[in-house]
PDB file of C-alpha atoms and ligand atoms in Angstrom:
ATOM      1  CA  MET A 513      -4.295  13.698  -8.015  1.00 91.00           C
ATOM      2  CA  LYS A 514      -5.057  10.502 -10.116  1.00 95.00           C
ATOM      3  CA  ASN A 515      -7.425   8.049  -8.600  1.00 97.00           C
ATOM      4  CA  ILE A 516      -6.573   4.277  -7.404  1.00 98.00           C
ATOM      5  CA  VAL A 517      -7.952   2.147  -8.950  1.00 98.00           C
ATOM      6  CA  LEU A 518      -7.999  -2.148  -7.810  1.00 98.00           C
ATOM      7  CA  ILE A 519      -9.028  -4.085 -10.594  1.00 98.00           C
ATOM      8  CA  GLY A 520      -8.546  -8.378 -10.635  1.00 98.00           C
ATOM      9  CA  PHE A 521     -10.655 -10.629 -10.238  1.00 97.00           C
ATOM     10  CA  MET A 522     -13.638 -11.546  -7.580  1.00 95.00           C
ATOM     11  CA  GLY A 523     -12.558 -12.099  -3.610  1.00 95.00           C
ATOM     12  CA  THR A 524      -8.815 -10.668  -4.235  1.00 97.00           C
ATOM     13  CA  GLY A 525      -9.791  -8.105  -2.463  1.00 97.00           C
ATOM     14  CA  LYS A 526     -10.446  -4.574  -4.239  1.00 98.00           C
ATOM     15  CA  THR A 527     -13.447  -3.819  -2.492  1.00 97.00           C
ATOM     16  CA  THR A 528     -12.634  -4.813   1.403  1.00 97.00           C
ATOM     17  CA  VAL A 529      -8.677  -3.414   0.458  1.00 98.00           C
ATOM     18  CA  GLY A 530     -10.527  -0.018  -1.812  1.00 98.00           C
ATOM     19  CA  ARG A 531     -11.763   0.970   2.098  1.00 98.00           C
ATOM     20  CA  ARG A 532      -9.010   0.844   4.435  1.00 98.00           C
ATOM     21  CA  LEU A 533      -6.426   2.409   2.186  1.00 98.00           C
ATOM     22  CA  ALA A 534      -9.002   5.747   1.084  1.00 98.00           C
ATOM     23  CA  LEU A 535      -9.094   5.603   4.874  1.00 98.00           C
ATOM     24  CA  ARG A 536      -5.259   5.449   5.236  1.00 97.00           C
ATOM     25  CA  LEU A 537      -4.839   8.189   3.123  1.00 97.00           C
ATOM     26  CA  GLY A 538      -7.142   9.907   3.317  1.00 97.00           C
ATOM     27  CA  LEU A 539      -9.536   9.557   0.376  1.00 98.00           C
ATOM     28  CA  GLU A 540     -12.877   9.842  -0.888  1.00 98.00           C
ATOM     29  CA  PHE A 541     -13.942   5.606  -1.569  1.00 98.00           C
ATOM     30  CA  ILE A 542     -15.997   4.695  -4.540  1.00 98.00           C
ATOM     31  CA  ASP A 543     -16.899   0.826  -6.063  1.00 98.00           C
ATOM     32  CA  THR A 544     -18.083   0.248  -8.727  1.00 98.00           C
ATOM     33  CA  ASP A 545     -20.457  -2.571  -7.669  1.00 96.00           C
ATOM     34  CA  ALA A 546     -22.102  -0.319  -5.091  1.00 97.00           C
ATOM     35  CA  GLU A 547     -22.521   2.597  -7.597  1.00 97.00           C
ATOM     36  CA  ILE A 548     -24.092  -0.021  -9.890  1.00 97.00           C
ATOM     37  CA  GLU A 549     -26.693  -0.928  -7.301  1.00 96.00           C
ATOM     38  CA  ARG A 550     -27.340   2.828  -6.011  1.00 97.00           C
ATOM     39  CA  VAL A 551     -27.886   4.181  -9.683  1.00 95.00           C
ATOM     40  CA  ALA A 552     -30.457   1.326 -10.953  1.00 95.00           C
ATOM     41  CA  GLY A 553     -32.093   1.351  -7.557  1.00 96.00           C
ATOM     42  CA  LYS A 554     -31.584  -3.045  -7.689  1.00 94.00           C
ATOM     43  CA  THR A 555     -28.762  -5.112  -5.992  1.00 93.00           C
ATOM     44  CA  ILE A 556     -26.052  -7.484  -8.822  1.00 93.00           C
ATOM     45  CA  GLN A 557     -28.040 -10.355  -7.824  1.00 92.00           C
ATOM     46  CA  ASP A 558     -31.404  -8.976  -9.428  1.00 94.00           C
ATOM     47  CA  ILE A 559     -29.790  -6.937 -12.312  1.00 95.00           C
ATOM     48  CA  PHE A 560     -27.749 -10.083 -13.909  1.00 94.00           C
ATOM     49  CA  ALA A 561     -31.519 -12.106 -13.030  1.00 93.00           C
ATOM     50  CA  ARG A 562     -33.689  -9.450 -14.514  1.00 95.00           C
ATOM     51  CA  HIS A 563     -32.025  -7.868 -17.394  1.00 95.00           C
ATOM     52  CA  GLY A 564     -28.716 -10.369 -17.882  1.00 95.00           C
ATOM     53  CA  LEU A 565     -25.297  -9.714 -18.250  1.00 95.00           C
ATOM     54  CA  ILE A 566     -24.968  -7.541 -21.306  1.00 97.00           C
ATOM     55  CA  ARG A 567     -27.248  -5.207 -18.786  1.00 96.00           C
ATOM     56  CA  PHE A 568     -24.868  -5.314 -16.290  1.00 96.00           C
ATOM     57  CA  ARG A 569     -21.866  -4.808 -18.598  1.00 97.00           C
ATOM     58  CA  SER A 570     -23.666  -1.169 -19.956  1.00 97.00           C
ATOM     59  CA  GLU A 571     -24.429   0.146 -16.425  1.00 97.00           C
ATOM     60  CA  GLU A 572     -21.220  -1.385 -15.259  1.00 98.00           C
ATOM     61  CA  ALA A 573     -19.162   1.397 -18.659  1.00 98.00           C
ATOM     62  CA  LEU A 574     -21.251   4.423 -17.885  1.00 97.00           C
ATOM     63  CA  VAL A 575     -20.942   3.918 -14.118  1.00 97.00           C
ATOM     64  CA  ILE A 576     -16.484   3.808 -15.300  1.00 98.00           C
ATOM     65  CA  LYS A 577     -17.153   6.435 -17.716  1.00 97.00           C
ATOM     66  CA  ARG A 578     -19.278   8.825 -15.422  1.00 96.00           C
ATOM     67  CA  LEU A 579     -16.784   8.543 -12.341  1.00 95.00           C
ATOM     68  CA  SER A 580     -12.686   8.506 -14.625  1.00 95.00           C
ATOM     69  CA  LEU A 581     -13.873  12.451 -14.853  1.00 95.00           C
ATOM     70  CA  GLN A 582     -12.711  13.123 -11.324  1.00 95.00           C
ATOM     71  CA  GLY A 583      -9.741  12.448  -9.447  1.00 96.00           C
ATOM     72  CA  GLY A 584      -8.513  11.736  -6.527  1.00 96.00           C
ATOM     73  CA  ARG A 585     -10.414   8.716  -4.720  1.00 98.00           C
ATOM     74  CA  VAL A 586     -10.348   5.078  -3.967  1.00 98.00           C
ATOM     75  CA  VAL A 587     -12.120   3.618  -6.681  1.00 98.00           C
ATOM     76  CA  ALA A 588     -12.763  -0.003  -6.292  1.00 98.00           C
ATOM     77  CA  THR A 589     -13.437  -1.871  -9.833  1.00 98.00           C
ATOM     78  CA  GLY A 590     -16.325  -5.155 -10.326  1.00 97.00           C
ATOM     79  CA  GLY A 591     -14.361  -8.228 -11.093  1.00 97.00           C
ATOM     80  CA  GLY A 592     -15.049  -7.788 -14.927  1.00 97.00           C
ATOM     81  CA  ALA A 593     -14.479  -4.052 -15.158  1.00 98.00           C
ATOM     82  CA  VAL A 594     -11.555  -4.086 -17.051  1.00 98.00           C
ATOM     83  CA  LEU A 595     -12.631  -7.507 -19.855  1.00 98.00           C
ATOM     84  CA  ASP A 596     -13.889  -4.062 -21.700  1.00 98.00           C
ATOM     85  CA  SER A 597     -11.250  -2.013 -23.647  1.00 97.00           C
ATOM     86  CA  LYS A 598     -13.172   0.892 -23.399  1.00 98.00           C
ATOM     87  CA  ASN A 599     -13.025   1.160 -19.290  1.00 98.00           C
ATOM     88  CA  VAL A 600      -9.821   0.380 -19.206  1.00 98.00           C
ATOM     89  CA  ASP A 601      -9.112   3.183 -20.858  1.00 98.00           C
ATOM     90  CA  SER A 602     -11.673   5.508 -19.061  1.00 97.00           C
ATOM     91  CA  LEU A 603      -9.822   3.845 -15.970  1.00 98.00           C
ATOM     92  CA  LYS A 604      -6.654   5.057 -17.120  1.00 97.00           C
ATOM     93  CA  LYS A 605      -6.812   8.755 -18.011  1.00 94.00           C
ATOM     94  CA  ASN A 606      -7.277   8.990 -14.734  1.00 93.00           C
ATOM     95  CA  GLY A 607      -6.182   6.776 -12.251  1.00 96.00           C
ATOM     96  CA  VAL A 608      -3.175   4.219 -11.625  1.00 97.00           C
ATOM     97  CA  LEU A 609      -4.231   0.330 -11.824  1.00 98.00           C
ATOM     98  CA  VAL A 610      -3.242  -1.672  -9.077  1.00 98.00           C
ATOM     99  CA  ARG A 611      -3.869  -5.547  -9.739  1.00 98.00           C
ATOM    100  CA  LEU A 612      -4.807  -7.547  -6.390  1.00 98.00           C
ATOM    101  CA  THR A 613      -4.397 -11.319  -7.548  1.00 98.00           C
ATOM    102  CA  ALA A 614      -4.863 -14.336  -4.991  1.00 98.00           C
ATOM    103  CA  PRO A 615      -4.304 -18.369  -6.091  1.00 98.00           C
ATOM    104  CA  PRO A 616      -7.940 -20.060  -7.175  1.00 96.00           C
ATOM    105  CA  GLU A 617      -7.986 -22.090  -3.216  1.00 95.00           C
ATOM    106  CA  VAL A 618      -8.520 -19.018  -1.181  1.00 96.00           C
ATOM    107  CA  ILE A 619     -10.540 -16.935  -3.561  1.00 95.00           C
ATOM    108  CA  VAL A 620     -12.776 -20.122  -3.613  1.00 92.00           C
ATOM    109  CA  GLN A 621     -12.426 -19.463   1.092  1.00 91.00           C
ATOM    110  CA  ARG A 622     -13.184 -16.123   0.796  1.00 91.00           C
ATOM    111  CA  VAL A 623     -16.003 -16.011  -1.476  1.00 88.00           C
ATOM    112  CA  GLY A 624     -17.640 -18.919  -0.057  1.00 77.00           C
ATOM    113  CA  LYS A 625     -18.725 -16.316   3.004  1.00 58.00           C
ATOM    114  CA  ARG A 626     -20.839 -14.293   0.904  1.00 59.00           C
ATOM    115  CA  ARG A 627     -22.763 -16.430  -2.130  1.00 58.00           C
ATOM    116  CA  ASN A 628     -23.664 -13.336  -4.384  1.00 67.00           C
ATOM    117  CA  ARG A 629     -21.506 -13.388  -6.810  1.00 85.00           C
ATOM    118  CA  PRO A 630     -24.214 -14.361  -9.351  1.00 87.00           C
ATOM    119  CA  LEU A 631     -21.561 -16.089 -12.333  1.00 90.00           C
ATOM    120  CA  LEU A 632     -19.996 -17.820  -9.426  1.00 88.00           C
ATOM    121  CA  ASN A 633     -23.319 -19.217  -8.831  1.00 80.00           C
ATOM    122  CA  HIS A 634     -24.427 -22.188 -10.595  1.00 69.00           C
ATOM    123  CA  GLY A 635     -24.579 -24.483  -9.198  1.00 70.00           C
ATOM    124  CA  GLY A 636     -21.203 -25.734 -11.045  1.00 72.00           C
ATOM    125  CA  ALA A 637     -17.813 -27.292  -8.607  1.00 87.00           C
ATOM    126  CA  LEU A 638     -16.922 -23.581  -7.227  1.00 89.00           C
ATOM    127  CA  LEU A 639     -13.052 -24.144  -7.633  1.00 92.00           C
ATOM    128  CA  GLU A 640     -13.142 -25.252 -11.171  1.00 93.00           C
ATOM    129  CA  THR A 641     -15.612 -22.412 -12.514  1.00 92.00           C
ATOM    130  CA  VAL A 642     -12.730 -20.076 -10.613  1.00 94.00           C
ATOM    131  CA  GLN A 643      -9.930 -21.846 -11.837  1.00 95.00           C
ATOM    132  CA  ARG A 644     -11.337 -21.944 -16.150  1.00 95.00           C
ATOM    133  CA  LEU A 645     -12.438 -17.827 -15.689  1.00 96.00           C
ATOM    134  CA  MET A 646      -8.997 -16.827 -14.316  1.00 97.00           C
ATOM    135  CA  ARG A 647      -7.255 -18.317 -17.039  1.00 97.00           C
ATOM    136  CA  GLU A 648      -9.760 -16.867 -19.342  1.00 97.00           C
ATOM    137  CA  ARG A 649      -9.039 -12.941 -17.883  1.00 98.00           C
ATOM    138  CA  GLU A 650      -5.327 -13.413 -16.902  1.00 97.00           C
ATOM    139  CA  GLU A 651      -3.688 -11.989 -19.790  1.00 98.00           C
ATOM    140  CA  ILE A 652      -6.260  -9.160 -19.657  1.00 98.00           C
ATOM    141  CA  TYR A 653      -5.714  -8.563 -16.207  1.00 98.00           C
ATOM    142  CA  GLY A 654      -2.100  -8.247 -16.314  1.00 98.00           C
ATOM    143  CA  GLN A 655      -2.182  -6.304 -19.670  1.00 98.00           C
ATOM    144  CA  ALA A 656      -4.189  -3.040 -17.416  1.00 98.00           C
ATOM    145  CA  ALA A 657      -2.551  -3.033 -14.702  1.00 98.00           C
ATOM    146  CA  ASP A 658       0.695  -0.401 -13.088  1.00 97.00           C
ATOM    147  CA  PHE A 659       1.481  -2.776 -10.564  1.00 96.00           C
ATOM    148  CA  THR A 660       0.437  -6.075  -8.904  1.00 98.00           C
ATOM    149  CA  VAL A 661      -0.405  -7.717  -5.626  1.00 98.00           C
ATOM    150  CA  ASP A 662      -0.483 -11.187  -4.755  1.00 98.00           C
ATOM    151  CA  THR A 663      -2.634 -10.650  -1.912  1.00 98.00           C
ATOM    152  CA  GLY A 664      -2.607 -14.891  -1.131  1.00 96.00           C
ATOM    153  CA  ALA A 665      -0.444 -14.395   1.545  1.00 95.00           C
ATOM    154  CA  LEU A 666      -0.710 -11.041   2.730  1.00 97.00           C
ATOM    155  CA  SER A 667      -3.052 -10.181   5.229  1.00 97.00           C
ATOM    156  CA  LYS A 668      -5.870  -7.114   4.506  1.00 98.00           C
ATOM    157  CA  ASP A 669      -3.389  -3.818   6.348  1.00 98.00           C
ATOM    158  CA  GLU A 670      -0.559  -5.976   4.438  1.00 98.00           C
ATOM    159  CA  THR A 671      -1.738  -5.280   1.561  1.00 98.00           C
ATOM    160  CA  VAL A 672      -2.236  -2.136   2.683  1.00 98.00           C
ATOM    161  CA  GLU A 673       1.147  -1.353   2.645  1.00 98.00           C
ATOM    162  CA  ARG A 674       1.892  -2.821  -0.556  1.00 97.00           C
ATOM    163  CA  ILE A 675       0.177  -0.476  -2.450  1.00 97.00           C
ATOM    164  CA  VAL A 676       1.585   2.952  -0.695  1.00 97.00           C
ATOM    165  CA  SER A 677       5.131   1.449  -0.910  1.00 96.00           C
ATOM    166  CA  PHE A 678       4.345   1.439  -4.464  1.00 95.00           C
ATOM    167  CA  LEU A 679       2.788   5.013  -4.915  1.00 94.00           C
ATOM    168  CA  ARG A 680       5.432   6.427  -2.929  1.00 90.00           C
ATOM    169  CA  LYS A 681       7.734   5.049  -5.227  1.00 84.00           C
ATOM    170  CA  ASP A 682       5.377   6.248  -8.311  1.00 71.00           C
ATOM    171  CA  VAL A 683       5.560   9.445  -7.098  1.00 61.00           C
ATOM    172  CA  ASP A 684       9.515  10.001  -6.534  1.00 56.00           C
TER     173      ASP A 684
HETATM  174  N1  ATP B1809      -5.432 -10.711   2.734  1.00 77.68           N
HETATM  175  C1  ATP B1809      -6.971 -10.423   2.248  1.00 77.68           C
HETATM  176  N2  ATP B1809      -7.040  -9.220   1.483  1.00 77.68           N
HETATM  177  C2  ATP B1809      -8.500  -8.914   1.125  1.00 77.68           C
HETATM  178  N3  ATP B1809      -9.280  -9.332   1.423  1.00 77.68           N
HETATM  179  C3  ATP B1809      -9.590 -10.266   2.046  1.00 77.68           C
HETATM  180  C4  ATP B1809      -8.343 -10.619   3.046  1.00 77.68           C
HETATM  181  N4  ATP B1809      -8.123 -11.837   3.566  1.00 77.68           N
HETATM  182  C5  ATP B1809      -9.901 -12.318   3.463  1.00 77.68           C
HETATM  183  N5  ATP B1809     -10.230 -11.794   2.568  1.00 77.68           N
HETATM  184  C6  ATP B1809     -11.954 -11.783   2.275  1.00 77.68           C
HETATM  185  O1  ATP B1809     -12.226 -11.894   1.406  1.00 77.68           O
HETATM  186  C7  ATP B1809     -13.274 -11.540   1.268  1.00 77.68           C
HETATM  187  C8  ATP B1809     -13.824 -11.214  -0.736  1.00 77.68           C
HETATM  188  O2  ATP B1809     -13.197  -9.426  -0.818  1.00 77.68           O
HETATM  189  P1  ATP B1809     -14.395  -8.477  -1.550  1.00 77.68           P
HETATM  190  O3  ATP B1809     -15.275  -8.590  -1.399  1.00 77.68           O
HETATM  191  O4  ATP B1809     -13.155  -7.223  -1.197  1.00 77.68           O
HETATM  192  O5  ATP B1809     -13.257  -8.862  -3.149  1.00 77.68           O
HETATM  193  P2  ATP B1809     -13.265  -8.531  -3.785  1.00 77.68           P
HETATM  194  O6  ATP B1809     -12.423  -7.603  -5.057  1.00 77.68           O
HETATM  195  O7  ATP B1809     -14.142  -6.830  -3.975  1.00 77.68           O
HETATM  196  O8  ATP B1809     -14.454  -9.289  -5.306  1.00 77.68           O
HETATM  197  P3  ATP B1809     -15.498  -8.753  -6.040  1.00 77.68           P
HETATM  198  O9  ATP B1809     -15.090  -7.954  -7.337  1.00 77.68           O
HETATM  199  O10 ATP B1809     -16.605  -9.532  -6.625  1.00 77.68           O
HETATM  200  O11 ATP B1809     -16.340  -7.199  -5.506  1.00 77.68           O
HETATM  201  C9  ATP B1809     -13.586 -10.620   1.830  1.00 77.68           C
HETATM  202  O12 ATP B1809     -14.985 -11.427   3.035  1.00 77.68           O
HETATM  203  C10 ATP B1809     -12.396 -10.206   2.915  1.00 77.68           C
HETATM  204  O13 ATP B1809     -12.911  -9.976   4.389  1.00 77.68           O
HETATM  205  O1  SKM B1810     -15.551 -10.603 -12.223  1.00 77.68           O
HETATM  206  C1  SKM B1810     -17.183 -10.343 -12.825  1.00 77.68           C
HETATM  207  O2  SKM B1810     -17.077 -10.202 -14.123  1.00 77.68           O
HETATM  208  C2  SKM B1810     -17.999  -9.687 -11.346  1.00 77.68           C
HETATM  209  C3  SKM B1810     -17.802  -9.677 -10.579  1.00 77.68           C
HETATM  210  C4  SKM B1810     -18.475  -9.097  -9.083  1.00 77.68           C
HETATM  211  O3  SKM B1810     -17.885  -7.689  -8.733  1.00 77.68           O
HETATM  212  C5  SKM B1810     -19.592  -7.719  -9.971  1.00 77.68           C
HETATM  213  O4  SKM B1810     -19.155  -7.111 -10.657  1.00 77.68           O
HETATM  214  C6  SKM B1810     -20.113  -8.943 -10.876  1.00 77.68           C
HETATM  215  O5  SKM B1810     -20.538  -9.887 -10.679  1.00 77.68           O
HETATM  216  C7  SKM B1810     -19.070  -9.612 -12.131  1.00 77.68           C
HETATM  217 MG1   MG B1811     -15.934  -5.418  -4.816  1.00 77.68          MG
END
């Protein structure tokens, strides 16, 4: 069985929905951000602050390469994981890629609760930063995705059920 891989912008719900989806399907759950922190023994915040973005991306690529060797899990990726086409190739070899989206205003509300995303924490206007990054990434997310769910008006469980229905159709 392939992995079910959640991709998309920060705050679209990959970690939250991924954990629920794994429970729903009785599968193991893995989150690439959490795995990077476990391997490095540091928080993402610390990795960015001490070593920078490029080092973070190389740790992320290593984690993705390794986890793509195994199937049958729900994988929540970090928001920038698919920016590197090599990561997309690794994830696609062994996984179906489900993209989560939400409007920028909803993202701002969701990430406002937890301010540990270094790319959004530079002190500028949050909505503008989210809009700019989303514009820059839109095409890349769209091309990588096998299926997209707009979570903006959905509850977490409704999002889970949309993904389950898609997977059923995909198997038939
Ligand atoms: N309908 C919804 N679907 C998903 N998440 C929601 C929803 N409503 C609220 N949230 C909240 O949005 C917040 C952000 O979700 P989460 O951390 O799962 O995003 P993420 O996509 O994993 O972000 P990152 O790329 O930064 O890891 C969480 O606090 C979650 O509870
Ligand atoms: O969108 C991004 O580039 C990121 C998203 C987070 O999940 C983390 O992986 C990190 O903060 C970078
Ligand atoms: Mg996450």
